[in-house]
Structure formats: C-alpha cells, structure tokens
mmCIF file with all atom_site columns, C-alpha atoms in Angstrom:
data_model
loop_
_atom_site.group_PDB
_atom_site.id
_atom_site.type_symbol
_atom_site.label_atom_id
_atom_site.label_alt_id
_atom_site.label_comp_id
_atom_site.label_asym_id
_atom_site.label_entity_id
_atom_site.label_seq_id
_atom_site.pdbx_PDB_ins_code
_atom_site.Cartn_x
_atom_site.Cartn_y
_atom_site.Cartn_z
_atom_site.occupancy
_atom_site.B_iso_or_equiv
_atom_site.pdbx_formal_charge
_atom_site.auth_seq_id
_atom_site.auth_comp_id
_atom_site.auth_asym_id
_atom_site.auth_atom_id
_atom_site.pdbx_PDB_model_num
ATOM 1   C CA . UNK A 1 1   ? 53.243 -110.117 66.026 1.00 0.00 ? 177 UNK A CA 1
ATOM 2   C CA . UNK A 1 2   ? 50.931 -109.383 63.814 1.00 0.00 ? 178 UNK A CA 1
ATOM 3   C CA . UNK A 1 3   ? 48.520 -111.404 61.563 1.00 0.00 ? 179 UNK A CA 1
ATOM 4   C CA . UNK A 1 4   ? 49.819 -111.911 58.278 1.00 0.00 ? 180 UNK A CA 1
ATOM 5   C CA . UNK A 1 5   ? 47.078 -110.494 55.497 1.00 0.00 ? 181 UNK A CA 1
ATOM 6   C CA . UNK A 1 6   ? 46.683 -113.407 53.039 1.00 0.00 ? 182 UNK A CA 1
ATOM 7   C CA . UNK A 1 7   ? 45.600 -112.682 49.153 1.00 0.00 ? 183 UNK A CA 1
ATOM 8   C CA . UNK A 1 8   ? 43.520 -114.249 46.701 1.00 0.00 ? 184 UNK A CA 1
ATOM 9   C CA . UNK A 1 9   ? 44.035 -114.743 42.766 1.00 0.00 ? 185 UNK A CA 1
ATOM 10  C CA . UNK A 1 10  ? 41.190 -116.388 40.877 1.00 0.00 ? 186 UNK A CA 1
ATOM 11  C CA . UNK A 1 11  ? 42.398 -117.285 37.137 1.00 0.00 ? 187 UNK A CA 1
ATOM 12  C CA . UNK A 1 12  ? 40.206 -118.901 34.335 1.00 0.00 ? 188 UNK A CA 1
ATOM 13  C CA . UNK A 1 13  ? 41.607 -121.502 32.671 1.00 0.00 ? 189 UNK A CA 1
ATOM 14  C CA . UNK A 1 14  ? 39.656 -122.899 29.303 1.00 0.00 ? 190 UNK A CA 1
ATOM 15  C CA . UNK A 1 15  ? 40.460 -125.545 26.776 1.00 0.00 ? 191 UNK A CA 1
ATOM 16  C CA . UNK A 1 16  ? 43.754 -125.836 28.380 1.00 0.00 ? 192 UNK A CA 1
ATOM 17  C CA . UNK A 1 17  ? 44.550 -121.942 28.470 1.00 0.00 ? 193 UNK A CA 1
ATOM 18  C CA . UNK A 1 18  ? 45.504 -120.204 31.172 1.00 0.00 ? 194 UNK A CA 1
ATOM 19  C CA . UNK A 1 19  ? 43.357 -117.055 30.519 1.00 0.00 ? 195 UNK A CA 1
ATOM 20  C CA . UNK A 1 20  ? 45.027 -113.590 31.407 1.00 0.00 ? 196 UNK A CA 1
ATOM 21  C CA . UNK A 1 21  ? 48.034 -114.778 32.965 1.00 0.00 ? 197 UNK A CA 1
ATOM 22  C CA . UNK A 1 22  ? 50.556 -111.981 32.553 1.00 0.00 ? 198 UNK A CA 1
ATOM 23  C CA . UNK A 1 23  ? 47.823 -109.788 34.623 1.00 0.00 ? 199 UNK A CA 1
ATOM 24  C CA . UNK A 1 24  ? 47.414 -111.937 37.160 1.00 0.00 ? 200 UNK A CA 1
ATOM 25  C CA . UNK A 1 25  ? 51.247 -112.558 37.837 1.00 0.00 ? 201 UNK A CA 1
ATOM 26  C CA . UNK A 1 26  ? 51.767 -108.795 37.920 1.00 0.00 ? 202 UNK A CA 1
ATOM 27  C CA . UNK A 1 27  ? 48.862 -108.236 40.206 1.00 0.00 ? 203 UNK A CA 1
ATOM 28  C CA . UNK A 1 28  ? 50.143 -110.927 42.355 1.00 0.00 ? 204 UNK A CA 1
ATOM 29  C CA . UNK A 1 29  ? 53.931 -109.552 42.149 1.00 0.00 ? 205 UNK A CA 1
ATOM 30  C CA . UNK A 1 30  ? 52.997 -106.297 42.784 1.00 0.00 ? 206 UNK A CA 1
ATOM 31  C CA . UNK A 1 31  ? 50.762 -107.117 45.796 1.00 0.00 ? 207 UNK A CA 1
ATOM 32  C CA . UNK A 1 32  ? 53.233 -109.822 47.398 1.00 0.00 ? 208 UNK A CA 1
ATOM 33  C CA . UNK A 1 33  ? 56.468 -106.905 46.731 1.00 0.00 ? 209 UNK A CA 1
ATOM 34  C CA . UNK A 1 34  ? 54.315 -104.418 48.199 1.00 0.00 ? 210 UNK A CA 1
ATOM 35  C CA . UNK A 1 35  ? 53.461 -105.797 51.396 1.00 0.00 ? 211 UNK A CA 1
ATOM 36  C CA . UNK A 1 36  ? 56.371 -109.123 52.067 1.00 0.00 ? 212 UNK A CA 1
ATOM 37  C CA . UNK A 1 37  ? 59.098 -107.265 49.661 1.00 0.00 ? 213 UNK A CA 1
ATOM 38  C CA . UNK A 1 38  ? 58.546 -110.898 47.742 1.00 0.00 ? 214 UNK A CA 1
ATOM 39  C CA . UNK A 1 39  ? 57.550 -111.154 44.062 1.00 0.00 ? 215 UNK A CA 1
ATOM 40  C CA . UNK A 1 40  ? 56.108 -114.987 44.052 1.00 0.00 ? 216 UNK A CA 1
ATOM 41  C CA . UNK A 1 41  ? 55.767 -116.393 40.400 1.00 0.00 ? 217 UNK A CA 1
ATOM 42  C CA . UNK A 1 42  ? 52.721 -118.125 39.748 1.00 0.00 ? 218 UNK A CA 1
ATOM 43  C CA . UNK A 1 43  ? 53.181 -122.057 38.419 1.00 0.00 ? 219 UNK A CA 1
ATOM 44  C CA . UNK A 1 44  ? 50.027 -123.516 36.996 1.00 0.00 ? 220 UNK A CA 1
ATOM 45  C CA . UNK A 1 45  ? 50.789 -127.352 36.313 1.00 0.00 ? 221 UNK A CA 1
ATOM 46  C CA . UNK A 1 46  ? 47.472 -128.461 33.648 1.00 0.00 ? 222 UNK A CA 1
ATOM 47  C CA . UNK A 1 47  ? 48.235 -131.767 35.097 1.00 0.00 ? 223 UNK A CA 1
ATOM 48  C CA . UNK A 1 48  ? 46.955 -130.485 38.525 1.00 0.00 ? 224 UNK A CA 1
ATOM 49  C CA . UNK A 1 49  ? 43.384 -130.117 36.969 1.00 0.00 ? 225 UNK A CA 1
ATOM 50  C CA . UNK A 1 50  ? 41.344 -132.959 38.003 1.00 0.00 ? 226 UNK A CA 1
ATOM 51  C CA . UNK A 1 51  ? 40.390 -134.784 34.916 1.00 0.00 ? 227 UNK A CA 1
ATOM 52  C CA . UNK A 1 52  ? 36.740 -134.642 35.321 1.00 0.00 ? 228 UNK A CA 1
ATOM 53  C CA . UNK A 1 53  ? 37.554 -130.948 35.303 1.00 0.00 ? 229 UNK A CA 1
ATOM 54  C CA . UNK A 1 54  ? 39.833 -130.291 32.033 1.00 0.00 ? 230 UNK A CA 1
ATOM 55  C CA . UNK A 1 55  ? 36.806 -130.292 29.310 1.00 0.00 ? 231 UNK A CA 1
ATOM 56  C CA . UNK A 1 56  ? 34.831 -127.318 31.430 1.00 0.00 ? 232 UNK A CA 1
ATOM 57  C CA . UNK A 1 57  ? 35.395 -123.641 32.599 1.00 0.00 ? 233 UNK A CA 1
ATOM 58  C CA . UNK A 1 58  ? 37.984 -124.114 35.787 1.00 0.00 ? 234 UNK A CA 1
ATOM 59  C CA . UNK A 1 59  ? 38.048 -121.727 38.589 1.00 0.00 ? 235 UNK A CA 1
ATOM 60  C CA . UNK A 1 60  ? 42.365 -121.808 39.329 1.00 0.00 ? 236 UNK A CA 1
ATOM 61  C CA . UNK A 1 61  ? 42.144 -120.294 43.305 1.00 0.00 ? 237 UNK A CA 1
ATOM 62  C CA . UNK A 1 62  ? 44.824 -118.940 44.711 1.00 0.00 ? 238 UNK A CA 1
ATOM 63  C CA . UNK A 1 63  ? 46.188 -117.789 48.061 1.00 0.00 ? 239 UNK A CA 1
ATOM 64  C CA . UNK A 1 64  ? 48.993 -116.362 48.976 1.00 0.00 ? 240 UNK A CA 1
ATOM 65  C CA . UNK A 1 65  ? 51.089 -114.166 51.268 1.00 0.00 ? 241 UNK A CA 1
ATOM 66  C CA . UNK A 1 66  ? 55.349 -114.196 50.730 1.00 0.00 ? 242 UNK A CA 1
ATOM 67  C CA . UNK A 1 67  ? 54.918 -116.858 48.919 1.00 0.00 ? 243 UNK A CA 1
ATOM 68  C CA . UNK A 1 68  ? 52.086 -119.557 46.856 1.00 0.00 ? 244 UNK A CA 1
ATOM 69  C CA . UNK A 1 69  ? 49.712 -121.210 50.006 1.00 0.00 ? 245 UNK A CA 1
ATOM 70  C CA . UNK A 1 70  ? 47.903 -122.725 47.772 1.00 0.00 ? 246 UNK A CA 1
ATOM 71  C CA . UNK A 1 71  ? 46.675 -123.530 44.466 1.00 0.00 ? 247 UNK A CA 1
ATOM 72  C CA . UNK A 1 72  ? 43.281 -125.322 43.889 1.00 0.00 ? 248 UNK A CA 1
ATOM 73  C CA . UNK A 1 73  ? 40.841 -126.276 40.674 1.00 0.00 ? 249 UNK A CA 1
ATOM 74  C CA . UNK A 1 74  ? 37.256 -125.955 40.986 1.00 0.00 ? 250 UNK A CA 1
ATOM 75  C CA . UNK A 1 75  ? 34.345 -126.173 37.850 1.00 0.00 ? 251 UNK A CA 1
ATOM 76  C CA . UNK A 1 76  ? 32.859 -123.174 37.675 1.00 0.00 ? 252 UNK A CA 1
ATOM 77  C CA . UNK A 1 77  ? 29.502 -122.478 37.330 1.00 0.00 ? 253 UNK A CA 1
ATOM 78  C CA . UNK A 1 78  ? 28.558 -118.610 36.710 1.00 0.00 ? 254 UNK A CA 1
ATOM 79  C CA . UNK A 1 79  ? 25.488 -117.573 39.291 1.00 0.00 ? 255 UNK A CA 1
ATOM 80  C CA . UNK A 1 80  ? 22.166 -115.928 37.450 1.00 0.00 ? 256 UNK A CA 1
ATOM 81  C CA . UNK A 1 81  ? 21.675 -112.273 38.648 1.00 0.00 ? 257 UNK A CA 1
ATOM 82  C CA . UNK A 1 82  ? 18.224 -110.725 38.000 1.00 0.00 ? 258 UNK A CA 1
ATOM 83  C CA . UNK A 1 83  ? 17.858 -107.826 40.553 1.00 0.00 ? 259 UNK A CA 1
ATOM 84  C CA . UNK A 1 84  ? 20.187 -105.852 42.322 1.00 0.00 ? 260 UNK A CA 1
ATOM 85  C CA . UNK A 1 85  ? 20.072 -103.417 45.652 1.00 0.00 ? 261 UNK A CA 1
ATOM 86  C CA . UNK A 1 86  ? 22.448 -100.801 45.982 1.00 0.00 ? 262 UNK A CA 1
ATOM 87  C CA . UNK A 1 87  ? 24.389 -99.967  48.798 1.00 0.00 ? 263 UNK A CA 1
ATOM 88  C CA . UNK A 1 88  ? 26.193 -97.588  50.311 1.00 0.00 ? 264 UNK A CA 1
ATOM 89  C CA . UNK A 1 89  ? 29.327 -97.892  52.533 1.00 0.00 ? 265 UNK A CA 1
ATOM 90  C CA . UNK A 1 90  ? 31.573 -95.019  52.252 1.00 0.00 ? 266 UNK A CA 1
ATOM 91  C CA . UNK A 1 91  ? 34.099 -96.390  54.104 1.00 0.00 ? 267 UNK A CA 1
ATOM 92  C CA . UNK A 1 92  ? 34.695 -99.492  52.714 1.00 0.00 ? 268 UNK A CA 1
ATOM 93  C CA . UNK A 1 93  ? 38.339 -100.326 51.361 1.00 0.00 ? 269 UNK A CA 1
ATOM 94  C CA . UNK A 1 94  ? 39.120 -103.300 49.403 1.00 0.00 ? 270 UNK A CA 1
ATOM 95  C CA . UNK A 1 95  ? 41.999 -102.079 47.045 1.00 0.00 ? 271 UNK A CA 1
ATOM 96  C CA . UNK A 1 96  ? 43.797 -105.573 46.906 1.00 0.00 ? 272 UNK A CA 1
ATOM 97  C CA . UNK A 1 97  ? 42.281 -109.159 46.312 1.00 0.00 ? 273 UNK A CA 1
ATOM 98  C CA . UNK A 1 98  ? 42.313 -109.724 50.057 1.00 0.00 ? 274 UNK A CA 1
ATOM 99  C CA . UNK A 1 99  ? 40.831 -113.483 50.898 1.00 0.00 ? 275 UNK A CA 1
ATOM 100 C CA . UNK A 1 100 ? 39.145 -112.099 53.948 1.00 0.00 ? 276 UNK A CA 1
ATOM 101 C CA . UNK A 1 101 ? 35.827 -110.787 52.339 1.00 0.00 ? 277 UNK A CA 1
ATOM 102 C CA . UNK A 1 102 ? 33.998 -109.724 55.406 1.00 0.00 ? 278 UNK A CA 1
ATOM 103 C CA . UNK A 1 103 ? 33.810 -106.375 54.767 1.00 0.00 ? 279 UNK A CA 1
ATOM 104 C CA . UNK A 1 104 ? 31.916 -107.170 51.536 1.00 0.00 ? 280 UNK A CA 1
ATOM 105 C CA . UNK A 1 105 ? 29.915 -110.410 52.469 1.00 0.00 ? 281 UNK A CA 1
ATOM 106 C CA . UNK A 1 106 ? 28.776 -107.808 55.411 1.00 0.00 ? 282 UNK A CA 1
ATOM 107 C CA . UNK A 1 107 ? 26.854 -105.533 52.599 1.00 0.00 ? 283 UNK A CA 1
ATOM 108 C CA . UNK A 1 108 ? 26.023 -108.472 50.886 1.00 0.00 ? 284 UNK A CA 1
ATOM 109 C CA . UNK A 1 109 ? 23.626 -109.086 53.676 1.00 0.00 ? 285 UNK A CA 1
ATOM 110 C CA . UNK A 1 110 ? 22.043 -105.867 53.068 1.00 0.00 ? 286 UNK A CA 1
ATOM 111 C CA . UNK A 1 111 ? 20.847 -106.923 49.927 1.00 0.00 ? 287 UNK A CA 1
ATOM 112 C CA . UNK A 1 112 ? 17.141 -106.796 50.958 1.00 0.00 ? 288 UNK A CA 1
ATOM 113 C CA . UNK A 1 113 ? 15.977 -109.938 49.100 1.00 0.00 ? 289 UNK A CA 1
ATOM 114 C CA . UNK A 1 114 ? 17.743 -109.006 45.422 1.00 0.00 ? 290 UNK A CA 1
ATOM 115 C CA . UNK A 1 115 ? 20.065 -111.444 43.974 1.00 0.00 ? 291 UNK A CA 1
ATOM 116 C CA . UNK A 1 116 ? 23.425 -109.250 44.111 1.00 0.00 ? 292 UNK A CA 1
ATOM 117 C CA . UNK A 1 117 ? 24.571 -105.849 44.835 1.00 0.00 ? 293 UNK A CA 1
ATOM 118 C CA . UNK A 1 118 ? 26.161 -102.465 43.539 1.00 0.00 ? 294 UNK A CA 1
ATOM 119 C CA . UNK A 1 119 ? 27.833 -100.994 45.980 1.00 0.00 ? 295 UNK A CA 1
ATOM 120 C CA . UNK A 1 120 ? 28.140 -97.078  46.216 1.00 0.00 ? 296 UNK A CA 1
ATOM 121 C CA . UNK A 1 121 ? 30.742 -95.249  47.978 1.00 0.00 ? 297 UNK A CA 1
ATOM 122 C CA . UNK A 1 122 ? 30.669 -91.166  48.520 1.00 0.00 ? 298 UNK A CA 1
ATOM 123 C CA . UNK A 1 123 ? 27.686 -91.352  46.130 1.00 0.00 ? 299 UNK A CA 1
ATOM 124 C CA . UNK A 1 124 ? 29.679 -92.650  43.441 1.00 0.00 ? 300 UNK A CA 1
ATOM 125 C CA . UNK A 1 125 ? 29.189 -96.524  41.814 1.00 0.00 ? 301 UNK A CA 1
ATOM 126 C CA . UNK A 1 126 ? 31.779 -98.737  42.651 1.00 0.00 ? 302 UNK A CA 1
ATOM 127 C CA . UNK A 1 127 ? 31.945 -102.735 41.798 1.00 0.00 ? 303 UNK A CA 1
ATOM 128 C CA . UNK A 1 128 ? 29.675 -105.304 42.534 1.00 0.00 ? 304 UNK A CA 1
ATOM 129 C CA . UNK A 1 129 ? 30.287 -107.955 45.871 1.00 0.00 ? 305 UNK A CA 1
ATOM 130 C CA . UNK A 1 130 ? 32.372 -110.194 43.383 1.00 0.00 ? 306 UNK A CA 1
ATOM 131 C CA . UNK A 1 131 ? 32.910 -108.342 39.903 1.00 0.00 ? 307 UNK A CA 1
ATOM 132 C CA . UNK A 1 132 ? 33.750 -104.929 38.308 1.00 0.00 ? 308 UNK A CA 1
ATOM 133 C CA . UNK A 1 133 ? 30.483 -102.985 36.520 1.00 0.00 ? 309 UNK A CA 1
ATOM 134 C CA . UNK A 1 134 ? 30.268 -101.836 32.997 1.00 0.00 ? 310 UNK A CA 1
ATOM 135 C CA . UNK A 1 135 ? 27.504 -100.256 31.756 1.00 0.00 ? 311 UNK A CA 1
ATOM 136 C CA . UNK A 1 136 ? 25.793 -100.160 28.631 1.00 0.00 ? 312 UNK A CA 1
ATOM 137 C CA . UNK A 1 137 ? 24.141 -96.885  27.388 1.00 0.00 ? 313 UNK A CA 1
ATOM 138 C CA . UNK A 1 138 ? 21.471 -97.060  24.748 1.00 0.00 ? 314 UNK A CA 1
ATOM 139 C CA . UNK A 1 139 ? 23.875 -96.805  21.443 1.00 0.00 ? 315 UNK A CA 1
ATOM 140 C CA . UNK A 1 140 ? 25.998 -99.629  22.923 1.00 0.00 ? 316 UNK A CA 1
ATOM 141 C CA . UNK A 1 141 ? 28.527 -97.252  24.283 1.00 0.00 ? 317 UNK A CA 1
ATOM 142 C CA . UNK A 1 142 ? 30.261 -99.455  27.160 1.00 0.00 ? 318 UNK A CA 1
ATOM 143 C CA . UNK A 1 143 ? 31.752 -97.535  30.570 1.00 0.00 ? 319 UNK A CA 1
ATOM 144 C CA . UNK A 1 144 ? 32.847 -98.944  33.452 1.00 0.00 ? 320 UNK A CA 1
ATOM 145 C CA . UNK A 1 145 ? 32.961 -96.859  37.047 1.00 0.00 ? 321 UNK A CA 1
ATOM 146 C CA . UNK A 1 146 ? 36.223 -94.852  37.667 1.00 0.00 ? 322 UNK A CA 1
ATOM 147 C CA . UNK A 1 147 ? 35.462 -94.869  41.005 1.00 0.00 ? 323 UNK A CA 1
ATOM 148 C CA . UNK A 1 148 ? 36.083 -98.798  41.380 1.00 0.00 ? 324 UNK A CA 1
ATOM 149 C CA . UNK A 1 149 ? 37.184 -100.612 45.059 1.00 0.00 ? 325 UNK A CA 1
ATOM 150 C CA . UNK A 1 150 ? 39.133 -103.186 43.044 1.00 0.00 ? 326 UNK A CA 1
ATOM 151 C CA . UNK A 1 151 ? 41.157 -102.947 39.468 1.00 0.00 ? 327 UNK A CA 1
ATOM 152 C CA . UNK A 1 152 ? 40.116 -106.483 38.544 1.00 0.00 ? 328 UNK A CA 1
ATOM 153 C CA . UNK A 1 153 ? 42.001 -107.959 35.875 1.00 0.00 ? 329 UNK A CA 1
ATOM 154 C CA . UNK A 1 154 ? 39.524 -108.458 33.034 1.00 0.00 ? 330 UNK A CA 1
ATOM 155 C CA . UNK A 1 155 ? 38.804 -104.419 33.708 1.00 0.00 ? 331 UNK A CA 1
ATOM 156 C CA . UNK A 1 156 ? 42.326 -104.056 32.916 1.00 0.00 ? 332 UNK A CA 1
ATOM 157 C CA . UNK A 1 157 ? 42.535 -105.665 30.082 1.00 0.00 ? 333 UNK A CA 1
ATOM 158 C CA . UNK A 1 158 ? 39.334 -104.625 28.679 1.00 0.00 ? 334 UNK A CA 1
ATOM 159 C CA . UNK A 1 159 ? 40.619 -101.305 28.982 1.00 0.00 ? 335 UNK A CA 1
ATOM 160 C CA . UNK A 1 160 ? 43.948 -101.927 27.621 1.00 0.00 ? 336 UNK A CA 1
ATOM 161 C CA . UNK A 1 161 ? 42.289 -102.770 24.816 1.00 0.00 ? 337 UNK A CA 1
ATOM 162 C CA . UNK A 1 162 ? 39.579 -100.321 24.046 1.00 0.00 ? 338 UNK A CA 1
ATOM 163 C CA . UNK A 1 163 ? 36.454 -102.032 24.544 1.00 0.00 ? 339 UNK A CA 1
ATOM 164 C CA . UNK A 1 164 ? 35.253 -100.490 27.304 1.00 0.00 ? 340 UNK A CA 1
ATOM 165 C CA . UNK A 1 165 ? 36.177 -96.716  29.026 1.00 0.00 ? 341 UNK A CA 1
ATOM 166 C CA . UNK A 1 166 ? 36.094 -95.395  32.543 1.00 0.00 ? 342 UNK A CA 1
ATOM 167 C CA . UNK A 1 167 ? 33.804 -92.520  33.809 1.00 0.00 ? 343 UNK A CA 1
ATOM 168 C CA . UNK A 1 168 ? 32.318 -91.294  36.299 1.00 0.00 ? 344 UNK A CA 1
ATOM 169 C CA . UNK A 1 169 ? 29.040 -92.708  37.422 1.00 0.00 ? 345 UNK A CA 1
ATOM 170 C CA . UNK A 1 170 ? 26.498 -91.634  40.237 1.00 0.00 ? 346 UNK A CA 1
ATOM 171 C CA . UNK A 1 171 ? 23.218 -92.664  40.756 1.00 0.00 ? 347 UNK A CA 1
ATOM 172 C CA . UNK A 1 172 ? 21.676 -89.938  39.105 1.00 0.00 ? 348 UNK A CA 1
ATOM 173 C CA . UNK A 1 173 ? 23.430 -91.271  36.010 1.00 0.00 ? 349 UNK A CA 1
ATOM 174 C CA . UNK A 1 174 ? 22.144 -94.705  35.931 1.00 0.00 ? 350 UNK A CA 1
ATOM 175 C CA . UNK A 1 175 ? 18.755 -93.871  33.462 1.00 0.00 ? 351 UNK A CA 1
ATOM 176 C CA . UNK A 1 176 ? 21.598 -92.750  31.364 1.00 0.00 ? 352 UNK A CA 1
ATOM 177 C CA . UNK A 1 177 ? 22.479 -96.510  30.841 1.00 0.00 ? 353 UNK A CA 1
ATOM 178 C CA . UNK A 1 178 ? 20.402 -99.552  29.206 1.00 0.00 ? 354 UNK A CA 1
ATOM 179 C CA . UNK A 1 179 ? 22.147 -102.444 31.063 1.00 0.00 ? 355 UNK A CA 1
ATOM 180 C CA . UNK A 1 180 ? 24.654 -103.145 33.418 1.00 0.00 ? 356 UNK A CA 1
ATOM 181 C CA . UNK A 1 181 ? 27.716 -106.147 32.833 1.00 0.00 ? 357 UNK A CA 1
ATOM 182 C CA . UNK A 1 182 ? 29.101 -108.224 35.907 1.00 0.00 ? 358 UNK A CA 1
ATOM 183 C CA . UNK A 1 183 ? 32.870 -108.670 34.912 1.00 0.00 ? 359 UNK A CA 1
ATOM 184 C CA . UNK A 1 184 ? 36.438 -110.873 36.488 1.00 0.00 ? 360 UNK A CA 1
ATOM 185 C CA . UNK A 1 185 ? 38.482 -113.000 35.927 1.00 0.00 ? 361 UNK A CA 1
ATOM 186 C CA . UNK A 1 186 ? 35.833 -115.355 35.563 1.00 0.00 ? 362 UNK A CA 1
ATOM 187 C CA . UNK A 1 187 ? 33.386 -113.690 33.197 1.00 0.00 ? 363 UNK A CA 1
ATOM 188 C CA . UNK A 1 188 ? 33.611 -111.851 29.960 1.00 0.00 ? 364 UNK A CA 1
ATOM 189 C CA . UNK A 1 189 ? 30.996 -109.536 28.541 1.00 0.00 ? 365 UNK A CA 1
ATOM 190 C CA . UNK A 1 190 ? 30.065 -112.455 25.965 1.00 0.00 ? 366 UNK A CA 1
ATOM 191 C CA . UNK A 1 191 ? 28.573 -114.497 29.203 1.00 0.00 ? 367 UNK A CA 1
ATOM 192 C CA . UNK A 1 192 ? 26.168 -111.641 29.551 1.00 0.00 ? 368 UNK A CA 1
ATOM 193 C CA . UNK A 1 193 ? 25.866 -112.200 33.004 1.00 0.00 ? 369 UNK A CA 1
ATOM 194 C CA . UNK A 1 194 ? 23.612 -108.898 33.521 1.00 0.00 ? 370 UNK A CA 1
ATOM 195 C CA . UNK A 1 195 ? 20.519 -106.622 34.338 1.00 0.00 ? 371 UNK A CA 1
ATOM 196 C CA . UNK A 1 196 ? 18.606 -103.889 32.672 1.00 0.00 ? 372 UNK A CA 1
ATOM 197 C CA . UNK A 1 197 ? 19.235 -100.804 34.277 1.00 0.00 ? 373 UNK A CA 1
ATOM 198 C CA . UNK A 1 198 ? 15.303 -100.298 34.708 1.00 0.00 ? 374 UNK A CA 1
ATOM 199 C CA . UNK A 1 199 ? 15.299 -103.064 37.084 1.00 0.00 ? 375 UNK A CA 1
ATOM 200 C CA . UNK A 1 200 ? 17.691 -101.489 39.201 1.00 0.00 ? 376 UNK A CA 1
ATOM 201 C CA . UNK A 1 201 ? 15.732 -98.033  39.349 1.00 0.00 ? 377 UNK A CA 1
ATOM 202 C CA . UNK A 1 202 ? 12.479 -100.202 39.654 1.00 0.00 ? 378 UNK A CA 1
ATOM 203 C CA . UNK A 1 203 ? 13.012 -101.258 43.290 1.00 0.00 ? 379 UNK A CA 1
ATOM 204 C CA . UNK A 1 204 ? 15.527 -98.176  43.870 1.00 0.00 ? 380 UNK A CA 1
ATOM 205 C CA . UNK A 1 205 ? 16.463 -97.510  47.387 1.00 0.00 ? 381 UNK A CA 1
ATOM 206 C CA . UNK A 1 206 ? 19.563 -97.474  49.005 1.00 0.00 ? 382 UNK A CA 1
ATOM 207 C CA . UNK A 1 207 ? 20.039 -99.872  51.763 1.00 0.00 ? 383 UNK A CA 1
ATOM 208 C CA . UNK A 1 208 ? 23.607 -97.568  54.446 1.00 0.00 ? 384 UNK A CA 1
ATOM 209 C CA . UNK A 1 209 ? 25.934 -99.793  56.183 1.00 0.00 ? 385 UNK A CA 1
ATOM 210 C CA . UNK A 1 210 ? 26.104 -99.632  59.802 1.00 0.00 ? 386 UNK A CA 1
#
C-alpha cells in the first residue's frame, strides 16, 4: 500500500477574519477530490485561537488528506529578506500545497549565504521557497511569473482582481524590473516584504541542483 500524500493549507486570520477563505476551501476541495475523490470542508472555530493569539496576525495550519488531520494556530511573524540567490532545478514539481517540502528545503540549501531564493525552472522564474513573485517595473507596473510551481491563493486573488498580471519572465528580463514582492496567504503587497531587483543582479549567479 502506498503512502498516503498529505496537504497543507496555511490561512491568515486578522481581527477575527478569516482572510481568503472561499480560495482556500476550493483549493483544498479541489486537491482532496482530485486525489481521495473527497471534498473536505474547512471549519475554523475563532474560539480555537489561543487567546494570547486573537489580537495578532495568526498563522491557521492545516493538514489534510481525505479528510481535516489537523488544524493548528500559530502568531506569525513575517521573516526579513534582503538578498536572494537564484536557482535552477528544472525538474522540480510542486503543483499542490504538498506538506512534504523536501524538494524545496533541498534548493533552499543552495542558497549560498543569501537570505531566500528564486527559483528558476527551464530558464524561466518561478516562485520563491515559500511565496509567489511579483515584480515591480519602474512605472509601478506589477507582473507576477506565468511560469509559477504553485497557484498560491493571494496570486489568485490578486489576479482576480486586477492588481497584478502574469507574464513571462526570464532572467534576462529581470533589469526590466525595479523590485521584486514575496506574496501567500500570509503576506500582501502592503507588508512589502521585498528586494530591489539590483540586489539580485548584484551577486548574480545561478547556483543548479544536483
């Protein structure tokens, strides 16, 4: 028998707001249907935040498979990122929110000294170890990478609603762009959790998987 793949959903909940729900429960329907023919319905109880927790940013984690393993609440605390090394992996699959993260924490390792990574499959950008990309050119135009490994939720619904776009983006394109955005279900654009683009380009080499 086989060993049964096990998700993850990570959902933001804020001043008692259960941020992005309706993407999350289709993402997590969809995924569940897809692989356990189940379509699990996500049940966040406010009274299972710990009340030292209810007056910050909470980090909702869940696993599941068929059915809800797990729910847990954790304060969340967003991590600085000043420099970035990209790698490449052109293998590299991680279409669904699986909770093994191996295959990424494996070029995470790679990242030669730099705080995070931007990881580049078939010479094209992808995502981050833990977010979605958007860049930023000059005029404030805002694109994120069509060639993404996962659709995160807040990249859907950024799209949805027109504030960012998807193109192509390759390395040669990146002095095309001013700054780059780390976004998920976590993080928004307004947290400004990001790097100029010059930084990237100013330690530029690209560390290959094995």
């Amino acid at each position: 028998m086989s060993e049964k793949t096990i998700f993850l959903e990570t959902i933001k909940i804020e001043n008692g707001t259960v941020c992005n729900f309706d993407f999350h429960q289709r993402r997590l329907a969809e995924t569940a249907y897809l692989h356990y023919k189940t379509e699990p319905f996500l049940d966040i109880k406010m009274s299972g935040i710990p009340q030292k927790l209810r007056d910050k940013r909470v980090k909702c984690r869940i696993l599941y498979a068929e059915d809800i393993l797990s729910v847990e609440f954790h304060a969340y605390q967003a991590k600085q990122i000043r420099s970035l090394q990209i790698v490449e992996d052109n293998n590299i699959i991680y279409n669904y929110k699986y909770a093994d993260r191996s295959s990424l924490n494996r070029l995470l390792e790679k990242r030669d000294g730099a705080d995070e990574i931007i990881i580049l499959k078939n010479g094209k950008i992808t995502d981050s170890s833990y977010s979605n990309l958007v860049f930023e050119t000059r005029d404030g135009q805002l694109f994120t990478p069509e060639s993404f490994l996962l659709n995160g939720t807040k990249r859907q619904f950024l799209l949805q609603n027109g504030t960012i776009s998807e193109k192509e983006i390759s390395v040669n394109d990146l002095h095309l762009y001013e700054r780059v955005y780390f976004i998920n279900a976590m993080l928004d654009l307004e947290d400004n959790i990001s790097v100029r683009v010059e930084n990237i380009l100013n330690r530029y080499h690209i560390m290959t998987s094995d």
